[in-house]
Coordinates of C-alpha atoms (C1' of nucleotides) in Angstrom, one line a residue:
Chain A
M1002 CA -4.2 -23.4 -9.6
A1003 CA -7.5 -23.6 -11.3
E1004 CA -10.1 -26.1 -10.2
E1005 CA -9.9 -29.0 -12.7
T1006 CA -13.2 -29.2 -14.5
D1007 CA -12.1 -31.1 -17.7
R1008 CA -15.3 -32.9 -18.5
E1009 CA -16.8 -33.8 -21.9
S1010 CA -20.4 -32.7 -21.0
Y1011 CA -21.5 -29.8 -19.0
H1012 CA -23.6 -32.0 -16.7
H1013 CA -21.9 -34.6 -14.7
G1014 CA -24.5 -37.3 -15.0
D1015 CA -24.3 -38.7 -11.5
L1016 CA -22.7 -36.1 -9.4
R1017 CA -24.5 -36.8 -6.2
D1018 CA -23.1 -40.3 -6.0
A1019 CA -19.7 -39.3 -7.3
L1020 CA -19.4 -36.8 -4.5
I1021 CA -20.3 -39.4 -1.9
Q1022 CA -17.8 -41.8 -3.3
A1023 CA -15.1 -39.1 -3.5
T1024 CA -15.8 -38.1 0.1
D1025 CA -15.6 -41.7 1.3
A1026 CA -12.3 -42.2 -0.6
I1027 CA -10.8 -39.1 1.0
L1028 CA -11.8 -40.3 4.4
A1029 CA -10.1 -43.6 3.7
E1030 CA -6.9 -42.1 2.3
R1031 CA -6.4 -39.0 4.4
G1032 CA -8.8 -39.4 7.3
L1033 CA -11.5 -37.0 8.5
E1034 CA -9.0 -34.1 8.9
G1035 CA -8.2 -34.5 5.2
F1036 CA -11.7 -33.8 4.1
T1037 CA -12.7 -30.5 2.6
L1038 CA -15.8 -29.8 0.5
R1039 CA -13.7 -28.3 -2.2
G1040 CA -11.4 -31.3 -2.2
A1041 CA -14.3 -33.6 -2.8
A1042 CA -15.5 -31.3 -5.6
R1043 CA -12.0 -31.4 -7.2
R1044 CA -12.0 -35.2 -7.0
A1045 CA -15.3 -35.3 -8.8
H1046 CA -14.0 -32.8 -11.3
V1047 CA -16.7 -30.1 -10.6
S1048 CA -16.6 -26.6 -9.3
P1049 CA -16.4 -25.8 -5.6
A1050 CA -20.0 -24.7 -5.6
A1051 CA -21.4 -27.7 -7.3
P1052 CA -22.0 -29.8 -4.2
A1053 CA -24.3 -27.2 -2.7
H1054 CA -27.0 -28.0 -5.2
H1055 CA -27.1 -31.6 -4.2
F1056 CA -26.4 -31.5 -0.5
G1057 CA -27.1 -27.9 0.6
S1058 CA -23.9 -27.8 2.6
S1059 CA -20.9 -29.7 3.6
A1060 CA -22.9 -31.2 6.5
G1061 CA -25.4 -32.5 4.0
L1062 CA -22.8 -34.4 2.1
L1063 CA -21.1 -35.7 5.2
T1064 CA -24.5 -36.9 6.6
E1065 CA -25.0 -39.1 3.5
V1066 CA -21.6 -40.6 4.0
A1067 CA -22.3 -41.1 7.7
I1068 CA -25.5 -42.9 6.9
L1069 CA -23.6 -45.3 4.7
G1070 CA -21.1 -45.7 7.5
F1071 CA -23.7 -46.8 10.0
Q1072 CA -25.1 -49.3 7.5
E1073 CA -21.6 -50.7 6.9
L1074 CA -21.1 -50.8 10.7
A1075 CA -24.3 -52.8 11.1
R1076 CA -22.9 -55.3 8.5
H1077 CA -19.6 -55.6 10.5
I1078 CA -21.5 -56.3 13.7
D1079 CA -24.1 -58.7 12.3
I1080 CA -21.8 -61.3 10.9
E1081 CA -22.9 -64.9 10.8
G1082 CA -20.9 -67.3 13.0
P1083 CA -21.0 -70.8 14.4
A1084 CA -23.6 -71.7 17.0
E1085 CA -22.3 -70.3 20.2
S1086 CA -23.2 -69.0 23.6
P1087 CA -24.8 -65.5 23.8
T1088 CA -21.7 -64.2 25.6
A1089 CA -19.4 -65.5 22.8
R1090 CA -21.7 -64.0 20.3
L1091 CA -21.7 -60.7 22.1
K1092 CA -17.9 -60.7 22.1
R1093 CA -17.8 -61.4 18.4
Q1094 CA -20.2 -58.5 17.7
G1095 CA -18.1 -56.3 19.9
A1096 CA -15.0 -57.2 18.0
G1097 CA -16.9 -56.4 14.8
Y1098 CA -17.7 -53.0 16.1
V1099 CA -14.1 -52.2 17.0
R1100 CA -12.7 -53.8 13.8
F1101 CA -14.9 -51.4 11.8
A1102 CA -13.6 -48.4 13.8
L1103 CA -10.0 -49.4 13.4
A1104 CA -10.3 -50.3 9.7
Y1105 CA -12.3 -47.2 8.7
P1106 CA -11.2 -44.5 11.3
G1107 CA -12.3 -41.6 9.1
R1108 CA -15.8 -43.0 8.6
F1109 CA -16.1 -43.9 12.2
Q1110 CA -15.0 -40.6 13.6
L1111 CA -17.3 -38.8 11.2
M1112 CA -20.3 -40.8 12.3
F1113 CA -20.1 -39.4 15.8
R1114 CA -19.1 -35.8 15.0
H1115 CA -22.5 -34.3 15.2
D1116 CA -21.0 -30.9 14.7
L1117 CA -20.2 -31.9 11.2
L1118 CA -23.5 -33.6 10.4
L1119 CA -27.2 -32.6 10.1
A1120 CA -27.8 -33.4 13.7
D1121 CA -31.6 -34.0 13.4
D1122 CA -31.7 -35.9 10.2
A1123 CA -34.2 -38.7 10.5
R1124 CA -32.4 -41.1 8.2
L1125 CA -29.2 -40.6 10.1
A1126 CA -30.9 -41.3 13.3
A1127 CA -32.5 -44.4 11.8
A1128 CA -29.2 -45.7 10.5
S1129 CA -27.6 -45.1 13.8
E1130 CA -30.3 -47.1 15.6
L1131 CA -29.9 -49.9 13.0
A1132 CA -26.4 -50.7 14.2
K1133 CA -27.7 -51.3 17.7
V1134 CA -30.3 -54.0 16.7
P1135 CA -28.0 -57.0 16.5
I1136 CA -26.4 -56.2 19.9
A1137 CA -29.9 -55.8 21.4
R1138 CA -30.9 -59.2 20.0
T1139 CA -27.9 -60.9 21.6
I1140 CA -28.4 -59.2 24.9
Q1141 CA -32.0 -60.5 25.0
A1142 CA -30.7 -64.0 24.4
L1143 CA -28.0 -63.5 27.1
L1144 CA -30.6 -62.6 29.6
G1145 CA -32.7 -65.6 28.7
R1146 CA -35.5 -63.6 27.2
P1147 CA -37.7 -65.3 24.6
E1148 CA -37.2 -64.3 21.0
N1149 CA -38.9 -60.9 20.1
A1150 CA -39.6 -60.2 23.8
E1151 CA -40.0 -56.6 24.8
I1152 CA -36.9 -54.9 25.9
D1153 CA -37.3 -54.1 29.6
A1154 CA -35.2 -51.9 31.8
P1155 CA -32.5 -54.4 32.8
A1156 CA -32.1 -55.4 29.2
S1157 CA -31.9 -51.8 28.1
A1158 CA -29.2 -51.1 30.7
M1159 CA -27.2 -54.1 29.5
I1160 CA -27.5 -53.0 25.9
L1161 CA -26.2 -49.6 26.8
A1162 CA -23.4 -51.2 28.8
A1163 CA -22.3 -53.3 25.8
W1164 CA -22.6 -50.4 23.4
S1165 CA -20.7 -48.0 25.6
A1166 CA -17.9 -50.4 26.4
V1167 CA -17.1 -51.2 22.8
H1168 CA -17.6 -47.7 21.6
G1169 CA -15.5 -46.3 24.4
F1170 CA -12.8 -48.8 23.6
A1171 CA -12.9 -47.8 19.9
H1172 CA -12.9 -44.1 20.6
L1173 CA -10.1 -44.2 23.1
A1174 CA -8.1 -46.3 20.6
L1175 CA -8.6 -43.8 17.8
S1176 CA -7.9 -40.9 20.2
G1177 CA -4.4 -42.3 20.7
K1178 CA -4.9 -43.2 24.3
F1179 CA -3.6 -46.7 23.9
S1180 CA -0.6 -45.8 21.8
R1181 CA 2.5 -47.1 23.2
L1182 CA 2.8 -49.5 20.3
T1183 CA 3.7 -48.9 16.7
P1184 CA 0.7 -48.1 14.5
E1185 CA 0.9 -51.2 12.4
A1186 CA 1.1 -53.7 15.3
R1187 CA -1.4 -51.8 17.3
S1188 CA -4.6 -52.7 15.6
Q1189 CA -3.9 -56.4 15.7
H1190 CA -2.8 -56.2 19.4
L1191 CA -5.9 -54.2 20.3
L1192 CA -8.2 -56.7 18.5
D1193 CA -6.4 -59.9 19.5
E1194 CA -5.4 -59.1 23.1
L1195 CA -6.8 -56.0 24.8
L1196 CA -10.3 -56.1 23.5
P1197 CA -11.0 -59.8 24.2
D1198 CA -9.5 -59.4 27.7
M1199 CA -11.7 -56.4 28.4
L1200 CA -14.9 -58.2 27.2
E1201 CA -13.9 -61.3 29.2
A1202 CA -13.7 -59.1 32.3
L1203 CA -17.2 -57.8 31.7
W1204 CA -18.9 -61.0 30.5
P1205 CA -16.9 -64.0 31.7
E1206 CA -17.3 -67.1 29.6
P1207 CA -18.6 -69.9 31.9
G1208 CA -16.3 -72.6 30.7
R1209 CA -13.0 -70.9 31.6
Chain B
M960 CA -13.6 -4.8 11.4
A961 CA -10.1 -4.3 12.9
E962 CA -8.7 -6.5 15.5
E963 CA -9.2 -4.8 18.9
T964 CA -5.8 -4.1 20.3
D965 CA -6.6 -1.3 22.7
R966 CA -4.1 -1.8 25.4
E967 CA -2.2 0.7 27.5
S968 CA 1.2 -1.0 27.2
Y969 CA 2.7 -2.7 24.2
H970 CA 3.4 -5.8 26.1
H971 CA 0.5 -7.7 27.6
G972 CA 2.1 -8.9 30.8
D973 CA 0.8 -12.4 31.0
L974 CA -0.4 -13.2 27.6
R975 CA 0.3 -16.9 27.8
D976 CA -2.1 -17.4 30.7
A977 CA -4.6 -15.0 29.3
L978 CA -4.8 -17.0 26.0
I979 CA -5.4 -20.2 27.9
Q980 CA -8.1 -18.6 30.0
A981 CA -9.7 -17.1 26.9
T982 CA -9.7 -20.4 25.1
D983 CA -11.2 -22.2 28.1
A984 CA -13.9 -19.5 28.3
I985 CA -14.7 -19.9 24.6
L986 CA -15.0 -23.6 25.0
A987 CA -17.4 -23.1 27.8
E988 CA -19.5 -20.5 26.0
R989 CA -19.5 -21.7 22.4
G990 CA -18.1 -25.2 22.5
L991 CA -15.2 -26.6 20.7
E992 CA -16.7 -25.7 17.3
G993 CA -16.8 -22.1 18.5
F994 CA -13.0 -21.9 19.0
T995 CA -10.7 -20.2 16.6
L996 CA -7.2 -19.1 17.3
R997 CA -8.0 -15.6 16.1
G998 CA -11.0 -15.5 18.4
A999 CA -8.9 -16.4 21.4
A1000 CA -6.5 -13.6 20.4
R1001 CA -9.3 -11.1 20.0
R1002 CA -10.6 -12.1 23.5
A1003 CA -7.1 -11.4 24.9
H1004 CA -6.9 -8.1 22.9
V1005 CA -3.8 -9.1 21.0
S1006 CA -3.1 -9.5 17.3
P1007 CA -3.9 -12.7 15.4
A1008 CA -0.2 -13.7 15.3
A1009 CA 0.5 -13.1 18.9
P1010 CA -0.3 -16.6 20.1
A1011 CA 2.3 -18.1 17.8
H1012 CA 5.1 -16.9 19.9
H1013 CA 3.9 -18.5 23.1
F1014 CA 2.4 -21.7 21.7
G1015 CA 3.8 -22.2 18.3
S1016 CA 0.5 -23.1 16.8
S1017 CA -3.1 -23.5 17.5
A1018 CA -2.4 -27.1 18.6
G1019 CA 0.1 -25.8 21.1
L1020 CA -2.5 -23.6 22.8
L1021 CA -5.2 -26.3 22.7
T1022 CA -2.8 -28.8 24.2
E1023 CA -2.2 -26.6 27.2
V1024 CA -6.0 -26.3 27.7
A1025 CA -6.4 -30.1 27.3
I1026 CA -3.8 -30.7 30.0
L1027 CA -5.8 -28.5 32.4
G1028 CA -8.8 -30.5 31.3
F1029 CA -7.4 -33.8 32.2
Q1030 CA -6.3 -32.4 35.6
E1031 CA -9.8 -31.1 36.2
L1032 CA -11.2 -34.5 35.1
A1033 CA -9.0 -36.2 37.6
R1034 CA -10.3 -34.0 40.3
H1035 CA -13.9 -34.8 39.3
I1036 CA -13.2 -38.5 39.6
D1037 CA -11.2 -38.5 42.8
I1038 CA -13.8 -37.0 45.0
E1039 CA -13.9 -38.0 48.6
G1040 CA -16.9 -39.9 49.7
P1041 CA -18.3 -42.0 52.6
A1042 CA -16.8 -45.4 53.4
E1043 CA -18.3 -47.7 50.8
S1044 CA -17.9 -50.9 48.9
P1045 CA -15.5 -50.9 45.9
T1046 CA -18.3 -51.3 43.4
A1047 CA -20.1 -48.3 44.9
R1048 CA -16.9 -46.3 44.8
L1049 CA -16.4 -47.3 41.2
K1050 CA -19.8 -46.1 40.3
R1051 CA -19.3 -42.8 42.0
Q1052 CA -16.1 -42.3 40.1
G1053 CA -17.8 -43.3 36.9
A1054 CA -20.5 -40.7 37.6
G1055 CA -17.7 -38.1 38.2
Y1056 CA -16.2 -38.9 34.8
V1057 CA -19.6 -38.5 33.0
R1058 CA -20.5 -35.5 35.0
F1059 CA -17.4 -33.7 33.9
A1060 CA -18.0 -34.6 30.3
L1061 CA -21.6 -33.3 30.4
A1062 CA -20.7 -30.2 32.4
Y1063 CA -17.7 -29.2 30.2
P1064 CA -18.4 -30.7 26.8
G1065 CA -16.1 -28.4 25.0
R1066 CA -13.2 -29.3 27.2
F1067 CA -14.0 -32.9 27.2
Q1068 CA -14.3 -33.2 23.4
L1069 CA -11.0 -31.3 22.9
M1070 CA -9.2 -33.7 25.2
F1071 CA -9.8 -36.6 22.8
R1072 CA -9.4 -34.8 19.5
H1073 CA -5.8 -35.7 18.9
D1074 CA -6.0 -34.1 15.5
L1075 CA -6.2 -30.8 17.3
L1076 CA -3.5 -31.5 19.8
L1077 CA 0.2 -32.0 19.9
A1078 CA -0.3 -35.7 19.8
D1079 CA 3.0 -36.8 21.3
D1080 CA 3.3 -34.2 24.0
A1081 CA 4.7 -35.8 27.1
R1082 CA 2.9 -33.6 29.5
L1083 CA -0.4 -34.3 27.8
A1084 CA 0.2 -38.0 27.9
A1085 CA 1.0 -37.7 31.6
A1086 CA -2.1 -35.7 32.4
S1087 CA -4.2 -38.2 30.5
E1088 CA -2.7 -41.1 32.6
L1089 CA -3.3 -39.1 35.7
A1090 CA -7.1 -39.4 35.3
K1091 CA -6.8 -43.1 35.2
V1092 CA -5.1 -43.5 38.5
P1093 CA -8.1 -43.3 40.9
I1094 CA -10.1 -45.8 38.8
A1095 CA -7.2 -48.2 38.8
R1096 CA -6.9 -47.9 42.6
T1097 CA -10.6 -48.8 43.0
I1098 CA -10.4 -51.7 40.6
Q1099 CA -7.5 -53.1 42.6
A1100 CA -9.7 -52.9 45.8
L1101 CA -12.6 -54.4 43.9
L1102 CA -10.5 -57.4 43.0
G1103 CA -9.3 -57.8 46.5
R1104 CA -5.7 -56.9 45.7
P1105 CA -3.6 -55.5 48.6
E1106 CA -2.9 -51.8 48.6
N1107 CA -0.1 -50.8 46.1
A1108 CA -0.1 -54.3 44.6
E1109 CA 1.2 -54.6 41.0
I1110 CA -1.5 -54.4 38.3
D1111 CA -1.7 -57.8 36.7
A1112 CA -3.5 -58.7 33.5
P1113 CA -7.0 -59.3 34.8
A1114 CA -6.9 -56.0 36.8
S1115 CA -5.7 -54.2 33.7
A1116 CA -8.5 -55.6 31.7
M1117 CA -11.0 -54.5 34.3
I1118 CA -9.6 -51.0 34.4
L1119 CA -9.9 -50.8 30.6
A1120 CA -13.5 -52.1 30.9
A1121 CA -14.4 -49.4 33.4
W1122 CA -12.7 -46.7 31.5
S1123 CA -14.2 -47.7 28.2
A1124 CA -17.7 -48.0 29.6
V1125 CA -17.9 -44.6 31.1
H1126 CA -16.0 -42.9 28.3
G1127 CA -18.2 -44.6 25.7
F1128 CA -21.3 -43.5 27.6
A1129 CA -20.0 -39.9 27.8
H1130 CA -19.0 -39.8 24.2
L1131 CA -22.2 -41.2 22.9
A1132 CA -24.1 -38.8 25.0
L1133 CA -22.2 -35.8 23.7
S1134 CA -22.6 -37.2 20.1
G1135 CA -26.3 -36.9 20.5
K1136 CA -27.0 -40.6 20.4
F1137 CA -29.2 -40.5 23.5
S1138 CA -31.1 -37.4 22.5
R1139 CA -34.8 -38.1 22.6
L1140 CA -35.0 -35.8 25.6
T1141 CA -34.9 -32.1 25.9
P1142 CA -31.3 -30.8 26.4
E1143 CA -32.0 -29.4 29.9
A1144 CA -33.6 -32.5 31.3
R1145 CA -31.2 -34.8 29.5
S1146 CA -28.1 -34.3 31.6
Q1147 CA -29.9 -35.1 34.8
H1148 CA -31.7 -38.0 33.3
L1149 CA -28.5 -39.4 32.0
L1150 CA -26.7 -39.0 35.3
D1151 CA -29.6 -40.1 37.6
E1152 CA -31.1 -42.9 35.6
L1153 CA -29.3 -44.3 32.5
L1154 CA -25.7 -44.2 33.9
P1155 CA -26.5 -45.8 37.3
D1156 CA -28.5 -48.5 35.6
M1157 CA -25.7 -49.2 33.1
L1158 CA -23.1 -49.4 35.9
E1159 CA -25.4 -51.6 37.9
A1160 CA -25.7 -54.0 35.0
L1161 CA -21.9 -54.2 34.8
W1162 CA -21.0 -54.3 38.5
P1163 CA -24.0 -55.4 40.4
E1164 CA -24.2 -54.3 44.0
P1165 CA -24.4 -57.4 46.3
G1166 CA -27.1 -56.0 48.5
R1167 CA -29.8 -55.6 45.9
Chain C
dG39 C1' -39.7 -27.7 -30.8
dC40 C1' -40.2 -24.7 -26.8
dT41 C1' -40.1 -23.7 -22.3
dC42 C1' -38.7 -24.2 -17.8
dA43 C1' -36.5 -26.4 -14.2
dA44 C1' -32.4 -28.8 -13.0
dT45 C1' -27.6 -28.7 -13.0
dC46 C1' -23.2 -26.8 -13.1
dT47 C1' -19.7 -22.6 -13.4
dT48 C1' -18.0 -18.1 -12.3
dT49 C1' -17.2 -14.7 -9.3
dA50 C1' -16.9 -12.9 -5.0
dC51 C1' -16.5 -12.4 0.0
dA52 C1' -15.6 -13.0 4.8
dT53 C1' -12.9 -15.9 7.7
dT54 C1' -9.2 -18.9 9.1
dG55 C1' -4.1 -20.3 10.4
dT56 C1' 0.2 -18.9 10.1
dA57 C1' 4.6 -17.1 7.8
dT58 C1' 7.5 -13.0 7.5
dA59 C1' 9.3 -8.8 8.7
dG60 C1' 9.2 -4.8 11.5
dA61 C1' 8.1 -2.2 15.9
dT62 C1' 8.3 -1.9 20.9
dT63 C1' 9.6 -3.1 25.4
dT64 C1' 12.3 -5.4 29.0
dC65 C1' 16.5 -6.7 31.0
dG66 C1' 21.1 -7.8 32.3
dG67 C1' 26.1 -6.8 32.0
dG68 C1' 29.5 -3.1 31.3
Chain D
dC824 C1' 23.2 4.5 34.1
dC825 C1' 22.9 2.7 29.6
dC826 C1' 23.0 0.1 25.7
dG827 C1' 22.7 -3.9 23.0
dA828 C1' 20.3 -8.1 22.7
dA829 C1' 16.5 -10.9 23.5
dA830 C1' 11.7 -11.2 24.3
dT831 C1' 7.3 -9.8 23.0
dC832 C1' 3.9 -8.1 20.2
dT833 C1' 2.0 -5.8 15.5
dA834 C1' 1.4 -5.2 10.5
dT835 C1' 1.0 -7.3 6.4
dA836 C1' 0.4 -10.9 3.4
dC837 C1' -1.0 -15.3 1.4
dA838 C1' -3.2 -19.5 0.4
dA839 C1' -7.4 -22.1 1.6
dT840 C1' -11.9 -22.8 3.0
dG841 C1' -17.3 -22.7 2.9
dT842 C1' -20.8 -20.8 0.6
dA843 C1' -23.8 -16.9 -1.4
dA844 C1' -25.3 -14.8 -5.8
dA845 C1' -25.8 -14.6 -10.6
dG846 C1' -25.1 -16.4 -15.0
dA847 C1' -24.4 -20.4 -18.4
dT848 C1' -25.8 -24.9 -20.2
dT849 C1' -28.5 -28.8 -20.6
dG850 C1' -32.3 -32.1 -20.5
dA851 C1' -37.3 -33.5 -19.9
dG852 C1' -42.0 -32.9 -20.5
dC853 C1' -45.7 -30.9 -22.9

DNA sequence: GCTCAATCTTTACATTGTATAGATTTCGGG
DNA sequence: CCCGAAATCTATACAATGTAAAGATTGAGC
């Protein structure tokens, strides 16, 4: 089975982007386990060694996809909503975090597999931090801090708590630890029942 | 480089257990990325195909190791301690969870990689549930429920919250998301500072 | 228009998981 | 005791993977 390289011109034109798109598509269709560097190259109609020139290695390509993933995650968290209490906002953001993880499990799992990524890539670290910003802002409001106040120790602990709780929930869900339900019904049940209940247990809404 | 199979007798004697031990040792020494089925076979001085007869596949062997991991995790959580408030006990158990993850990262990561395990193995599921029991017991006490009371919805939400928080913390730590510190100092800092602060933010100790 | 660097292919290699078939040993029933 | 069958392990083989090395092709700047 020869590698399909039926292309009109020798040069691809925009191989770098094509490989990133191909990888993202594979993650969506077959999950992280379904990804291989050669598979991505096939999908972009280039030879197995072509990706190396643009990304150095498999980890280089995956790092680019992970960066896009963190940016997309930030967008899922930072959704606009009605005027609401800080705790309600925190819950909506937490739901956004988990909704992203369940909707794009391949992307999400990749983003935290630092054995597959260029661990000390500055842009990756920056993108990762980016996703934390909206949560941090809400926590500050929840603690009654003024806008743009410095993040002190209690606030930082609370941010870590919120992040860990939703991340742990998402990761446990994707690891199959909540799976007594059918796969289709599960996502909705997780988002509509389990997650709100958990968040309510951690940050009770005053008017309840 | 031939596979080393210098053994006095044709049969190994206790290959099944030897392979489990070899795998666990590899996880400890080189992490989960360092594991290969052939490597485990080499370490047990048998041929590459020998494991298949005892475990069917790589996932079969790893599942056995994961089961042991969950049992060991349960032991790390269920440590005896001085008489204390339920919140204090919950924090000690949470610290046990995270301490296990940081001390045995290879094991811990494996336990939640259901792409590497026999996902619907009953014994694995049981071992996984086992680790949740001590936490559930403490939550019941924290909510003022009588001993051996049924777990109602609020309790279940709280258990999920505690589990998710410590699991998320551990997973984020192992994914390198807290890594501004040197690797040696990090574990202690995480366990002595960050984690207690986070748990204190979620379950404040009355006398503080 | 020429040169050179960028881009991509070809080929090759070590390594992996595991399927298949054969060798060796153990063990229980006559 | 012994002998056939089952259990256990080896040998061989194969398709796939990541990527290194060397060669082919193209485009961009002078």
